[in-house]
């Protein structure tokens, strides 16, 4: 299945939907990711902290798809934000995956209390100059963190990967991204298979379009202008999740789903202003 692409603010083209790999490790992980690539996914999301960069690299080598057609993303953990550690961690990430470059590399969390994310960002800027990374971005950065990156380095991220699902629609954050040409990417786009997949309101919309609730939610992300990265270990659900480019939600259906948002809708109360992850 062919997935449409968009162009990031630095010129890299990326598919409009990708594949999450959290908890896909070892041989079963390689099989699941190989299946995802066969099904049509070209954007694969991993992280140093998922301990599966090796799994992703192995699936890339086993797939018949030329490396240049894939977009592999990894992420810098909070404990390695000091500049020198960030540089060696990016190199270690590549050794783990046995890849020559990452297409996209993100800072995993801002961890504002430790106040090191600007020097971590400088390391990503330099690693891009050295050819280790093609596009640099962040996750979980609030507008105040993004503004500081721009002020102190002159470089805004190509994307910001944030928690986004119908119970937490991130309207203000998405507006900020749009205004500054930073692409939004949705993590836990299906709410990590929580109760949102049983939501009656979305169920009615799904029935009307003869689609599943997951497909309606992933289409909603797409029409919001966000790249979602659903994870599934199942080949059937992998295919289901990318089969979203043959129907359109109306403006009122989009609004209905967006209105399901809740102030406390985060899955685990991980507010980047205070939450830290190392
Ligand atoms: N940057 C960050 O801080 C951050 C944080 C969290 C996640 N992430 C990234 O975002 C990716 C996606 O988020 P996530 O893994 O937390 O959650 P998710 O993609 O929202 O949901 C994954 C869960 O949904 C199930 N599922 C998938 N497709 C389904 C379908 N069509 N019908 C029913 N159930 C379905 C999966 O089960 P099966 O596998 O059994 O299908 C799995 O239990 C992660 O894998 C990771 O790469 C990033």
PDB file of C-alpha atoms and ligand atoms in Angstrom:
ATOM      1  CA  UNK A   1       0.000   0.000   0.000  1.00  0.00           C
ATOM      2  CA  UNK A   2       1.340   3.454  -0.923  1.00  0.00           C
ATOM      3  CA  UNK A   3       1.383   6.125   1.784  1.00  0.00           C
ATOM      4  CA  UNK A   4       1.382   9.826   0.751  1.00  0.00           C
ATOM      5  CA  UNK A   5       4.323  12.003   1.835  1.00  0.00           C
ATOM      6  CA  UNK A   6       4.880  15.528   3.111  1.00  0.00           C
ATOM      7  CA  UNK A   7       8.025  17.684   3.208  1.00  0.00           C
ATOM      8  CA  UNK A   8       9.497  18.866   6.515  1.00  0.00           C
ATOM      9  CA  UNK A   9      10.867  22.395   7.031  1.00  0.00           C
ATOM     10  CA  UNK A  10      14.403  21.157   6.187  1.00  0.00           C
ATOM     11  CA  UNK A  11      13.383  19.453   2.931  1.00  0.00           C
ATOM     12  CA  UNK A  12      13.212  15.816   4.084  1.00  0.00           C
ATOM     13  CA  UNK A  13      10.168  13.993   2.723  1.00  0.00           C
ATOM     14  CA  UNK A  14       8.342  11.720   5.172  1.00  0.00           C
ATOM     15  CA  UNK A  15       5.267   9.480   4.964  1.00  0.00           C
ATOM     16  CA  UNK A  16       2.066  10.852   6.465  1.00  0.00           C
ATOM     17  CA  UNK A  17       1.753   7.853   8.794  1.00  0.00           C
ATOM     18  CA  UNK A  18       4.494   5.811  10.468  1.00  0.00           C
ATOM     19  CA  UNK A  19       5.011   2.782  12.690  1.00  0.00           C
ATOM     20  CA  UNK A  20       5.647   2.795  16.459  1.00  0.00           C
ATOM     21  CA  UNK A  21       7.917   0.126  17.926  1.00  0.00           C
ATOM     22  CA  UNK A  22       7.700   0.554  21.704  1.00  0.00           C
ATOM     23  CA  UNK A  23       7.805  -2.972  23.225  1.00  0.00           C
ATOM     24  CA  UNK A  24       8.741  -4.636  19.920  1.00  0.00           C
ATOM     25  CA  UNK A  25      12.048  -6.268  20.847  1.00  0.00           C
ATOM     26  CA  UNK A  26      14.099  -9.297  19.849  1.00  0.00           C
ATOM     27  CA  UNK A  27      13.093 -11.847  17.243  1.00  0.00           C
ATOM     28  CA  UNK A  28       9.327 -11.290  17.541  1.00  0.00           C
ATOM     29  CA  UNK A  29      10.033  -7.550  17.233  1.00  0.00           C
ATOM     30  CA  UNK A  30      12.088  -8.086  14.059  1.00  0.00           C
ATOM     31  CA  UNK A  31       9.222 -10.149  12.606  1.00  0.00           C
ATOM     32  CA  UNK A  32       6.625  -7.490  13.486  1.00  0.00           C
ATOM     33  CA  UNK A  33       8.690  -4.632  12.024  1.00  0.00           C
ATOM     34  CA  UNK A  34       9.577  -6.653   8.894  1.00  0.00           C
ATOM     35  CA  UNK A  35       5.860  -7.282   8.430  1.00  0.00           C
ATOM     36  CA  UNK A  36       5.106  -3.562   8.857  1.00  0.00           C
ATOM     37  CA  UNK A  37       7.657  -2.666   6.163  1.00  0.00           C
ATOM     38  CA  UNK A  38       6.191  -5.315   3.843  1.00  0.00           C
ATOM     39  CA  UNK A  39       2.722  -3.898   4.475  1.00  0.00           C
ATOM     40  CA  UNK A  40       3.861  -0.453   3.329  1.00  0.00           C
ATOM     41  CA  UNK A  41       5.200   1.461   6.351  1.00  0.00           C
ATOM     42  CA  UNK A  42       8.325   3.458   5.517  1.00  0.00           C
ATOM     43  CA  UNK A  43       8.655   5.624   8.662  1.00  0.00           C
ATOM     44  CA  UNK A  44       9.781   3.606  11.707  1.00  0.00           C
ATOM     45  CA  UNK A  45       9.979   5.118  15.198  1.00  0.00           C
ATOM     46  CA  UNK A  46      12.441   3.774  17.761  1.00  0.00           C
ATOM     47  CA  UNK A  47      14.373   5.245  20.717  1.00  0.00           C
ATOM     48  CA  UNK A  48      17.582   4.544  22.613  1.00  0.00           C
ATOM     49  CA  UNK A  49      15.438   3.914  25.677  1.00  0.00           C
ATOM     50  CA  UNK A  50      13.237   1.282  23.950  1.00  0.00           C
ATOM     51  CA  UNK A  51      16.344  -0.948  23.795  1.00  0.00           C
ATOM     52  CA  UNK A  52      15.291  -2.018  20.307  1.00  0.00           C
ATOM     53  CA  UNK A  53      17.395   0.036  17.916  1.00  0.00           C
ATOM     54  CA  UNK A  54      19.159  -3.263  17.110  1.00  0.00           C
ATOM     55  CA  UNK A  55      15.804  -4.902  16.397  1.00  0.00           C
ATOM     56  CA  UNK A  56      14.845  -2.071  14.037  1.00  0.00           C
ATOM     57  CA  UNK A  57      18.230  -2.190  12.270  1.00  0.00           C
ATOM     58  CA  UNK A  58      17.878  -5.943  11.760  1.00  0.00           C
ATOM     59  CA  UNK A  59      14.377  -5.531  10.275  1.00  0.00           C
ATOM     60  CA  UNK A  60      15.730  -2.834   7.928  1.00  0.00           C
ATOM     61  CA  UNK A  61      18.456  -5.194   6.705  1.00  0.00           C
ATOM     62  CA  UNK A  62      16.005  -8.093   6.258  1.00  0.00           C
ATOM     63  CA  UNK A  63      13.521  -6.007   4.288  1.00  0.00           C
ATOM     64  CA  UNK A  64      13.717  -5.820   0.513  1.00  0.00           C
ATOM     65  CA  UNK A  65      13.221  -2.049   0.588  1.00  0.00           C
ATOM     66  CA  UNK A  66      16.264   0.097  -0.311  1.00  0.00           C
ATOM     67  CA  UNK A  67      17.566   2.006   2.732  1.00  0.00           C
ATOM     68  CA  UNK A  68      17.000   5.405   1.060  1.00  0.00           C
ATOM     69  CA  UNK A  69      13.254   4.721   0.833  1.00  0.00           C
ATOM     70  CA  UNK A  70      12.972   4.242   4.603  1.00  0.00           C
ATOM     71  CA  UNK A  71      12.817   6.921   7.301  1.00  0.00           C
ATOM     72  CA  UNK A  72      14.220   5.667  10.601  1.00  0.00           C
ATOM     73  CA  UNK A  73      13.757   7.813  13.711  1.00  0.00           C
ATOM     74  CA  UNK A  74      15.523   7.425  17.062  1.00  0.00           C
ATOM     75  CA  UNK A  75      15.678   9.534  20.233  1.00  0.00           C
ATOM     76  CA  UNK A  76      18.190  10.867  22.746  1.00  0.00           C
ATOM     77  CA  UNK A  77      17.446   9.920  26.398  1.00  0.00           C
ATOM     78  CA  UNK A  78      17.337  12.556  29.143  1.00  0.00           C
ATOM     79  CA  UNK A  79      20.401  11.196  30.951  1.00  0.00           C
ATOM     80  CA  UNK A  80      22.587  11.881  27.900  1.00  0.00           C
ATOM     81  CA  UNK A  81      21.702  15.520  27.285  1.00  0.00           C
ATOM     82  CA  UNK A  82      25.138  17.044  28.170  1.00  0.00           C
ATOM     83  CA  UNK A  83      26.775  17.928  24.809  1.00  0.00           C
ATOM     84  CA  UNK A  84      29.616  15.357  24.796  1.00  0.00           C
ATOM     85  CA  UNK A  85      27.352  12.570  26.031  1.00  0.00           C
ATOM     86  CA  UNK A  86      24.735  13.478  23.415  1.00  0.00           C
ATOM     87  CA  UNK A  87      27.313  13.187  20.625  1.00  0.00           C
ATOM     88  CA  UNK A  88      28.562   9.770  21.776  1.00  0.00           C
ATOM     89  CA  UNK A  89      24.986   8.554  22.340  1.00  0.00           C
ATOM     90  CA  UNK A  90      23.986   9.418  18.769  1.00  0.00           C
ATOM     91  CA  UNK A  91      27.030   7.419  17.620  1.00  0.00           C
ATOM     92  CA  UNK A  92      26.102   4.551  19.980  1.00  0.00           C
ATOM     93  CA  UNK A  93      22.502   4.628  18.641  1.00  0.00           C
ATOM     94  CA  UNK A  94      23.909   4.109  15.146  1.00  0.00           C
ATOM     95  CA  UNK A  95      26.215   1.278  16.286  1.00  0.00           C
ATOM     96  CA  UNK A  96      23.276  -0.438  18.009  1.00  0.00           C
ATOM     97  CA  UNK A  97      21.184  -0.310  14.831  1.00  0.00           C
ATOM     98  CA  UNK A  98      24.208  -0.952  12.608  1.00  0.00           C
ATOM     99  CA  UNK A  99      23.115   1.954  10.410  1.00  0.00           C
ATOM    100  CA  UNK A 100      25.266   4.716   8.860  1.00  0.00           C
ATOM    101  CA  UNK A 101      22.717   7.439   9.540  1.00  0.00           C
ATOM    102  CA  UNK A 102      19.318   8.111  11.095  1.00  0.00           C
ATOM    103  CA  UNK A 103      16.817   9.969   8.949  1.00  0.00           C
ATOM    104  CA  UNK A 104      15.374  11.689  12.008  1.00  0.00           C
ATOM    105  CA  UNK A 105      16.761  12.071  15.536  1.00  0.00           C
ATOM    106  CA  UNK A 106      14.712  13.586  18.356  1.00  0.00           C
ATOM    107  CA  UNK A 107      15.363  14.773  21.912  1.00  0.00           C
ATOM    108  CA  UNK A 108      13.065  12.405  23.864  1.00  0.00           C
ATOM    109  CA  UNK A 109      11.949  14.775  26.660  1.00  0.00           C
ATOM    110  CA  UNK A 110      12.926  18.387  27.458  1.00  0.00           C
ATOM    111  CA  UNK A 111      13.514  17.669  31.186  1.00  0.00           C
ATOM    112  CA  UNK A 112      13.412  21.415  31.910  1.00  0.00           C
ATOM    113  CA  UNK A 113      14.536  21.032  35.534  1.00  0.00           C
ATOM    114  CA  UNK A 114      17.957  19.740  34.498  1.00  0.00           C
ATOM    115  CA  UNK A 115      18.168  22.592  31.957  1.00  0.00           C
ATOM    116  CA  UNK A 116      20.376  20.813  29.414  1.00  0.00           C
ATOM    117  CA  UNK A 117      18.113  20.563  26.386  1.00  0.00           C
ATOM    118  CA  UNK A 118      19.747  23.481  24.551  1.00  0.00           C
ATOM    119  CA  UNK A 119      23.179  21.846  24.612  1.00  0.00           C
ATOM    120  CA  UNK A 120      21.594  18.532  23.583  1.00  0.00           C
ATOM    121  CA  UNK A 121      20.017  20.431  20.667  1.00  0.00           C
ATOM    122  CA  UNK A 122      23.435  21.835  19.714  1.00  0.00           C
ATOM    123  CA  UNK A 123      24.738  18.238  19.583  1.00  0.00           C
ATOM    124  CA  UNK A 124      21.901  17.277  17.195  1.00  0.00           C
ATOM    125  CA  UNK A 125      22.658  20.331  15.028  1.00  0.00           C
ATOM    126  CA  UNK A 126      26.326  19.278  14.817  1.00  0.00           C
ATOM    127  CA  UNK A 127      25.528  15.585  14.219  1.00  0.00           C
ATOM    128  CA  UNK A 128      23.381  16.685  11.277  1.00  0.00           C
ATOM    129  CA  UNK A 129      26.334  18.679   9.877  1.00  0.00           C
ATOM    130  CA  UNK A 130      28.541  15.575  10.238  1.00  0.00           C
ATOM    131  CA  UNK A 131      26.042  13.467   8.249  1.00  0.00           C
ATOM    132  CA  UNK A 132      24.926  11.223  11.130  1.00  0.00           C
ATOM    133  CA  UNK A 133      21.325  12.500  10.961  1.00  0.00           C
ATOM    134  CA  UNK A 134      19.286  13.965   8.094  1.00  0.00           C
ATOM    135  CA  UNK A 135      16.597  15.795  10.063  1.00  0.00           C
ATOM    136  CA  UNK A 136      16.482  16.900  13.709  1.00  0.00           C
ATOM    137  CA  UNK A 137      13.517  17.330  15.978  1.00  0.00           C
ATOM    138  CA  UNK A 138      12.170  16.955  19.494  1.00  0.00           C
ATOM    139  CA  UNK A 139       9.440  15.234  21.481  1.00  0.00           C
ATOM    140  CA  UNK A 140       7.274  16.621  24.233  1.00  0.00           C
ATOM    141  CA  UNK A 141       8.578  20.205  23.907  1.00  0.00           C
ATOM    142  CA  UNK A 142       6.190  22.970  24.990  1.00  0.00           C
ATOM    143  CA  UNK A 143       6.148  26.254  23.035  1.00  0.00           C
ATOM    144  CA  UNK A 144       8.391  27.860  25.701  1.00  0.00           C
ATOM    145  CA  UNK A 145      11.060  25.167  25.107  1.00  0.00           C
ATOM    146  CA  UNK A 146      10.811  25.526  21.313  1.00  0.00           C
ATOM    147  CA  UNK A 147      11.113  29.304  21.548  1.00  0.00           C
ATOM    148  CA  UNK A 148      14.268  28.953  23.604  1.00  0.00           C
ATOM    149  CA  UNK A 149      15.845  26.603  21.028  1.00  0.00           C
ATOM    150  CA  UNK A 150      15.196  29.126  18.294  1.00  0.00           C
ATOM    151  CA  UNK A 151      16.451  32.064  20.363  1.00  0.00           C
ATOM    152  CA  UNK A 152      19.681  30.365  21.462  1.00  0.00           C
ATOM    153  CA  UNK A 153      20.594  28.343  18.335  1.00  0.00           C
ATOM    154  CA  UNK A 154      18.583  29.898  15.508  1.00  0.00           C
ATOM    155  CA  UNK A 155      17.293  26.418  14.553  1.00  0.00           C
ATOM    156  CA  UNK A 156      13.730  25.198  15.053  1.00  0.00           C
ATOM    157  CA  UNK A 157      13.017  21.435  15.015  1.00  0.00           C
ATOM    158  CA  UNK A 158      11.585  19.825  11.880  1.00  0.00           C
ATOM    159  CA  UNK A 159       9.021  18.019  14.045  1.00  0.00           C
ATOM    160  CA  UNK A 160       7.713  17.710  17.595  1.00  0.00           C
ATOM    161  CA  UNK A 161       6.401  14.274  18.603  1.00  0.00           C
ATOM    162  CA  UNK A 162       3.752  14.763  21.297  1.00  0.00           C
ATOM    163  CA  UNK A 163       1.048  12.810  23.111  1.00  0.00           C
ATOM    164  CA  UNK A 164      -2.024  13.212  20.919  1.00  0.00           C
ATOM    165  CA  UNK A 165      -5.263  11.214  20.748  1.00  0.00           C
ATOM    166  CA  UNK A 166      -8.981  12.054  20.891  1.00  0.00           C
ATOM    167  CA  UNK A 167      -8.912  12.460  24.691  1.00  0.00           C
ATOM    168  CA  UNK A 168      -5.976  14.905  24.453  1.00  0.00           C
ATOM    169  CA  UNK A 169      -6.166  16.855  21.213  1.00  0.00           C
ATOM    170  CA  UNK A 170      -3.341  19.375  21.861  1.00  0.00           C
ATOM    171  CA  UNK A 171      -5.115  22.176  20.021  1.00  0.00           C
ATOM    172  CA  UNK A 172      -2.925  25.066  21.236  1.00  0.00           C
ATOM    173  CA  UNK A 173       0.328  23.162  20.771  1.00  0.00           C
ATOM    174  CA  UNK A 174      -0.694  22.180  17.220  1.00  0.00           C
ATOM    175  CA  UNK A 175      -1.552  25.797  16.395  1.00  0.00           C
ATOM    176  CA  UNK A 176       1.914  26.880  17.564  1.00  0.00           C
ATOM    177  CA  UNK A 177       3.533  24.219  15.366  1.00  0.00           C
ATOM    178  CA  UNK A 178       1.498  25.252  12.328  1.00  0.00           C
ATOM    179  CA  UNK A 179       2.416  28.906  12.749  1.00  0.00           C
ATOM    180  CA  UNK A 180       6.144  28.074  12.974  1.00  0.00           C
ATOM    181  CA  UNK A 181       6.255  25.283  10.360  1.00  0.00           C
ATOM    182  CA  UNK A 182       7.122  22.533  12.841  1.00  0.00           C
ATOM    183  CA  UNK A 183       5.436  19.223  11.917  1.00  0.00           C
ATOM    184  CA  UNK A 184       3.302  17.597  14.594  1.00  0.00           C
ATOM    185  CA  UNK A 185       3.758  13.854  15.154  1.00  0.00           C
ATOM    186  CA  UNK A 186       1.292  11.971  17.421  1.00  0.00           C
ATOM    187  CA  UNK A 187       2.530   9.420  19.941  1.00  0.00           C
ATOM    188  CA  UNK A 188       0.070   6.910  21.409  1.00  0.00           C
ATOM    189  CA  UNK A 189      -2.278   7.946  18.583  1.00  0.00           C
ATOM    190  CA  UNK A 190      -4.723   5.164  19.569  1.00  0.00           C
ATOM    191  CA  UNK A 191      -4.456   6.090  23.235  1.00  0.00           C
ATOM    192  CA  UNK A 192      -2.362   2.934  23.673  1.00  0.00           C
ATOM    193  CA  UNK A 193      -5.521   0.844  23.071  1.00  0.00           C
ATOM    194  CA  UNK A 194      -7.285   2.398  26.066  1.00  0.00           C
ATOM    195  CA  UNK A 195     -11.046   2.976  26.358  1.00  0.00           C
ATOM    196  CA  UNK A 196     -10.931   5.382  23.409  1.00  0.00           C
ATOM    197  CA  UNK A 197     -11.110   2.319  21.135  1.00  0.00           C
ATOM    198  CA  UNK A 198     -14.551   1.599  22.624  1.00  0.00           C
ATOM    199  CA  UNK A 199     -15.853   5.164  22.387  1.00  0.00           C
ATOM    200  CA  UNK A 200     -19.489   5.143  21.223  1.00  0.00           C
ATOM    201  CA  UNK A 201     -19.361   8.516  19.504  1.00  0.00           C
ATOM    202  CA  UNK A 202     -16.397   7.471  17.370  1.00  0.00           C
ATOM    203  CA  UNK A 203     -18.082   4.082  16.891  1.00  0.00           C
ATOM    204  CA  UNK A 204     -21.077   5.731  15.201  1.00  0.00           C
ATOM    205  CA  UNK A 205     -18.826   7.677  12.846  1.00  0.00           C
ATOM    206  CA  UNK A 206     -16.906   4.472  12.059  1.00  0.00           C
ATOM    207  CA  UNK A 207     -20.128   2.633  11.254  1.00  0.00           C
ATOM    208  CA  UNK A 208     -21.173   5.356   8.850  1.00  0.00           C
ATOM    209  CA  UNK A 209     -17.897   5.092   6.924  1.00  0.00           C
ATOM    210  CA  UNK A 210     -17.712   1.291   7.267  1.00  0.00           C
ATOM    211  CA  UNK A 211     -14.334   1.658   8.942  1.00  0.00           C
ATOM    212  CA  UNK A 212     -13.038   0.611  12.359  1.00  0.00           C
ATOM    213  CA  UNK A 213     -12.724   2.998  15.311  1.00  0.00           C
ATOM    214  CA  UNK A 214      -8.915   2.811  14.979  1.00  0.00           C
ATOM    215  CA  UNK A 215      -9.115   3.821  11.319  1.00  0.00           C
ATOM    216  CA  UNK A 216     -11.381   6.778  12.116  1.00  0.00           C
ATOM    217  CA  UNK A 217      -9.000   7.940  14.862  1.00  0.00           C
ATOM    218  CA  UNK A 218      -5.958   7.634  12.581  1.00  0.00           C
ATOM    219  CA  UNK A 219      -7.809   9.476   9.791  1.00  0.00           C
ATOM    220  CA  UNK A 220      -8.632  12.210  12.346  1.00  0.00           C
ATOM    221  CA  UNK A 221      -4.883  12.601  13.087  1.00  0.00           C
ATOM    222  CA  UNK A 222      -4.189  12.794   9.366  1.00  0.00           C
ATOM    223  CA  UNK A 223      -6.811  15.490   8.770  1.00  0.00           C
ATOM    224  CA  UNK A 224      -5.520  17.431  11.796  1.00  0.00           C
ATOM    225  CA  UNK A 225      -2.206  17.566   9.932  1.00  0.00           C
ATOM    226  CA  UNK A 226      -0.314  15.248  12.274  1.00  0.00           C
ATOM    227  CA  UNK A 227       1.790  12.196  11.426  1.00  0.00           C
ATOM    228  CA  UNK A 228       0.632   9.342  13.644  1.00  0.00           C
ATOM    229  CA  UNK A 229       2.836   6.367  14.504  1.00  0.00           C
ATOM    230  CA  UNK A 230       0.515   3.553  15.656  1.00  0.00           C
ATOM    231  CA  UNK A 231       2.236   0.446  17.010  1.00  0.00           C
ATOM    232  CA  UNK A 232       0.873  -3.011  16.301  1.00  0.00           C
ATOM    233  CA  UNK A 233       2.474  -6.425  16.573  1.00  0.00           C
ATOM    234  CA  UNK A 234      -0.298  -7.872  14.390  1.00  0.00           C
ATOM    235  CA  UNK A 235       0.073  -7.878  10.570  1.00  0.00           C
ATOM    236  CA  UNK A 236      -3.723  -7.573  10.178  1.00  0.00           C
ATOM    237  CA  UNK A 237      -3.913  -4.498  12.433  1.00  0.00           C
ATOM    238  CA  UNK A 238      -0.814  -3.010  10.757  1.00  0.00           C
ATOM    239  CA  UNK A 239      -2.697  -3.104   7.454  1.00  0.00           C
ATOM    240  CA  UNK A 240      -5.908  -1.837   9.056  1.00  0.00           C
ATOM    241  CA  UNK A 241      -4.031   1.160  10.489  1.00  0.00           C
ATOM    242  CA  UNK A 242      -2.657   2.407   7.163  1.00  0.00           C
ATOM    243  CA  UNK A 243      -5.903   1.829   5.260  1.00  0.00           C
ATOM    244  CA  UNK A 244      -7.082   5.381   5.940  1.00  0.00           C
ATOM    245  CA  UNK A 245      -6.500   7.175   2.642  1.00  0.00           C
ATOM    246  CA  UNK A 246      -9.753   6.126   0.934  1.00  0.00           C
ATOM    247  CA  UNK A 247     -12.287   8.085   3.012  1.00  0.00           C
ATOM    248  CA  UNK A 248     -12.720  11.595   4.448  1.00  0.00           C
ATOM    249  CA  UNK A 249     -14.205  12.783   7.730  1.00  0.00           C
ATOM    250  CA  UNK A 250     -16.521  15.772   7.416  1.00  0.00           C
ATOM    251  CA  UNK A 251     -15.766  19.010   9.272  1.00  0.00           C
ATOM    252  CA  UNK A 252     -18.503  18.201  11.768  1.00  0.00           C
ATOM    253  CA  UNK A 253     -17.159  14.673  12.358  1.00  0.00           C
ATOM    254  CA  UNK A 254     -13.679  16.157  12.905  1.00  0.00           C
ATOM    255  CA  UNK A 255     -15.142  18.621  15.435  1.00  0.00           C
ATOM    256  CA  UNK A 256     -17.126  15.888  17.207  1.00  0.00           C
ATOM    257  CA  UNK A 257     -13.976  13.790  17.711  1.00  0.00           C
ATOM    258  CA  UNK A 258     -11.883  16.814  18.756  1.00  0.00           C
ATOM    259  CA  UNK A 259     -14.504  17.714  21.360  1.00  0.00           C
ATOM    260  CA  UNK A 260     -13.851  14.437  23.201  1.00  0.00           C
ATOM    261  CA  UNK A 261     -10.677  16.053  24.595  1.00  0.00           C
ATOM    262  CA  UNK A 262     -10.335  16.413  28.371  1.00  0.00           C
ATOM    263  CA  UNK A 263      -8.086  18.677  30.417  1.00  0.00           C
ATOM    264  CA  UNK A 264      -6.854  15.572  32.275  1.00  0.00           C
ATOM    265  CA  UNK A 265      -6.862  13.370  29.171  1.00  0.00           C
ATOM    266  CA  UNK A 266      -3.156  12.497  29.213  1.00  0.00           C
ATOM    267  CA  UNK A 267      -2.643   8.730  29.517  1.00  0.00           C
ATOM    268  CA  UNK A 268      -0.171   8.976  32.393  1.00  0.00           C
ATOM    269  CA  UNK A 269      -0.224  12.587  33.522  1.00  0.00           C
ATOM    270  CA  UNK A 270       3.126  13.233  31.806  1.00  0.00           C
ATOM    271  CA  UNK A 271       3.095  17.039  31.580  1.00  0.00           C
ATOM    272  CA  UNK A 272       6.435  18.041  29.983  1.00  0.00           C
ATOM    273  CA  UNK A 273       6.556  21.198  32.124  1.00  0.00           C
ATOM    274  CA  UNK A 274       7.274  19.044  35.182  1.00  0.00           C
ATOM    275  CA  UNK A 275       7.610  15.385  34.112  1.00  0.00           C
ATOM    276  CA  UNK A 276      11.158  14.164  33.519  1.00  0.00           C
ATOM    277  CA  UNK A 277      12.391  10.986  31.888  1.00  0.00           C
ATOM    278  CA  UNK A 278      15.973   9.833  31.854  1.00  0.00           C
TER     279      UNK A 278
HETATM  280  N1  LIG B   1       8.137  10.340  22.331  1.00  0.00           N
HETATM  281  C1  LIG B   1       7.531   9.772  23.335  1.00  0.00           C
HETATM  282  O1  LIG B   1       7.649  10.229  24.488  1.00  0.00           O
HETATM  283  C2  LIG B   1       6.675   8.560  23.099  1.00  0.00           C
HETATM  284  C3  LIG B   1       5.857   8.066  24.129  1.00  0.00           C
HETATM  285  C4  LIG B   1       5.056   6.949  23.864  1.00  0.00           C
HETATM  286  C5  LIG B   1       5.089   6.344  22.603  1.00  0.00           C
HETATM  287  N2  LIG B   1       5.927   6.815  21.636  1.00  0.00           N
HETATM  288  C6  LIG B   1       5.959   6.183  20.266  1.00  0.00           C
HETATM  289  O2  LIG B   1       4.646   6.160  19.756  1.00  0.00           O
HETATM  290  C7  LIG B   1       4.335   4.829  19.330  1.00  0.00           C
HETATM  291  C8  LIG B   1       2.847   4.567  19.406  1.00  0.00           C
HETATM  292  O3  LIG B   1       2.362   4.737  20.724  1.00  0.00           O
HETATM  293  P1  LIG B   1       1.983   3.509  21.694  1.00  0.00           P
HETATM  294  O4  LIG B   1       2.713   2.298  21.284  1.00  0.00           O
HETATM  295  O5  LIG B   1       2.189   4.018  23.081  1.00  0.00           O
HETATM  296  O6  LIG B   1       0.410   3.345  21.531  1.00  0.00           O
HETATM  297  P2  LIG B   1      -0.629   3.227  20.316  1.00  0.00           P
HETATM  298  O7  LIG B   1       0.079   3.098  19.026  1.00  0.00           O
HETATM  299  O8  LIG B   1      -1.609   4.323  20.505  1.00  0.00           O
HETATM  300  O9  LIG B   1      -1.373   1.874  20.691  1.00  0.00           O
HETATM  301  C9  LIG B   1      -0.714   0.633  20.646  1.00  0.00           C
HETATM  302  C10 LIG B   1      -1.678  -0.416  21.199  1.00  0.00           C
HETATM  303  O10 LIG B   1      -2.850  -0.456  20.380  1.00  0.00           O
HETATM  304  C11 LIG B   1      -3.057  -1.770  19.892  1.00  0.00           C
HETATM  305  N3  LIG B   1      -3.552  -1.609  18.524  1.00  0.00           N
HETATM  306  C12 LIG B   1      -2.866  -1.153  17.449  1.00  0.00           C
HETATM  307  N4  LIG B   1      -3.659  -1.091  16.369  1.00  0.00           N
HETATM  308  C13 LIG B   1      -4.874  -1.535  16.754  1.00  0.00           C
HETATM  309  C14 LIG B   1      -6.098  -1.701  16.097  1.00  0.00           C
HETATM  310  N5  LIG B   1      -6.239  -1.409  14.799  1.00  0.00           N
HETATM  311  N6  LIG B   1      -7.160  -2.185  16.808  1.00  0.00           N
HETATM  312  C15 LIG B   1      -7.040  -2.485  18.120  1.00  0.00           C
HETATM  313  N7  LIG B   1      -5.893  -2.340  18.809  1.00  0.00           N
HETATM  314  C16 LIG B   1      -4.816  -1.864  18.135  1.00  0.00           C
HETATM  315  C17 LIG B   1      -1.717  -2.458  19.992  1.00  0.00           C
HETATM  316  O11 LIG B   1      -1.869  -3.843  20.206  1.00  0.00           O
HETATM  317  P3  LIG B   1      -1.245  -4.928  19.169  1.00  0.00           P
HETATM  318  O12 LIG B   1       0.230  -4.663  19.100  1.00  0.00           O
HETATM  319  O13 LIG B   1      -1.605  -6.229  19.803  1.00  0.00           O
HETATM  320  O14 LIG B   1      -1.949  -4.694  17.858  1.00  0.00           O
HETATM  321  C18 LIG B   1      -1.115  -1.794  21.237  1.00  0.00           C
HETATM  322  O15 LIG B   1      -1.606  -2.416  22.408  1.00  0.00           O
HETATM  323  C19 LIG B   1       5.174   3.970  20.281  1.00  0.00           C
HETATM  324  O16 LIG B   1       5.247   2.623  19.859  1.00  0.00           O
HETATM  325  C20 LIG B   1       6.476   4.730  20.254  1.00  0.00           C
HETATM  326  O17 LIG B   1       7.184   4.450  19.062  1.00  0.00           O
HETATM  327  C21 LIG B   1       6.698   7.921  21.863  1.00  0.00           C
END
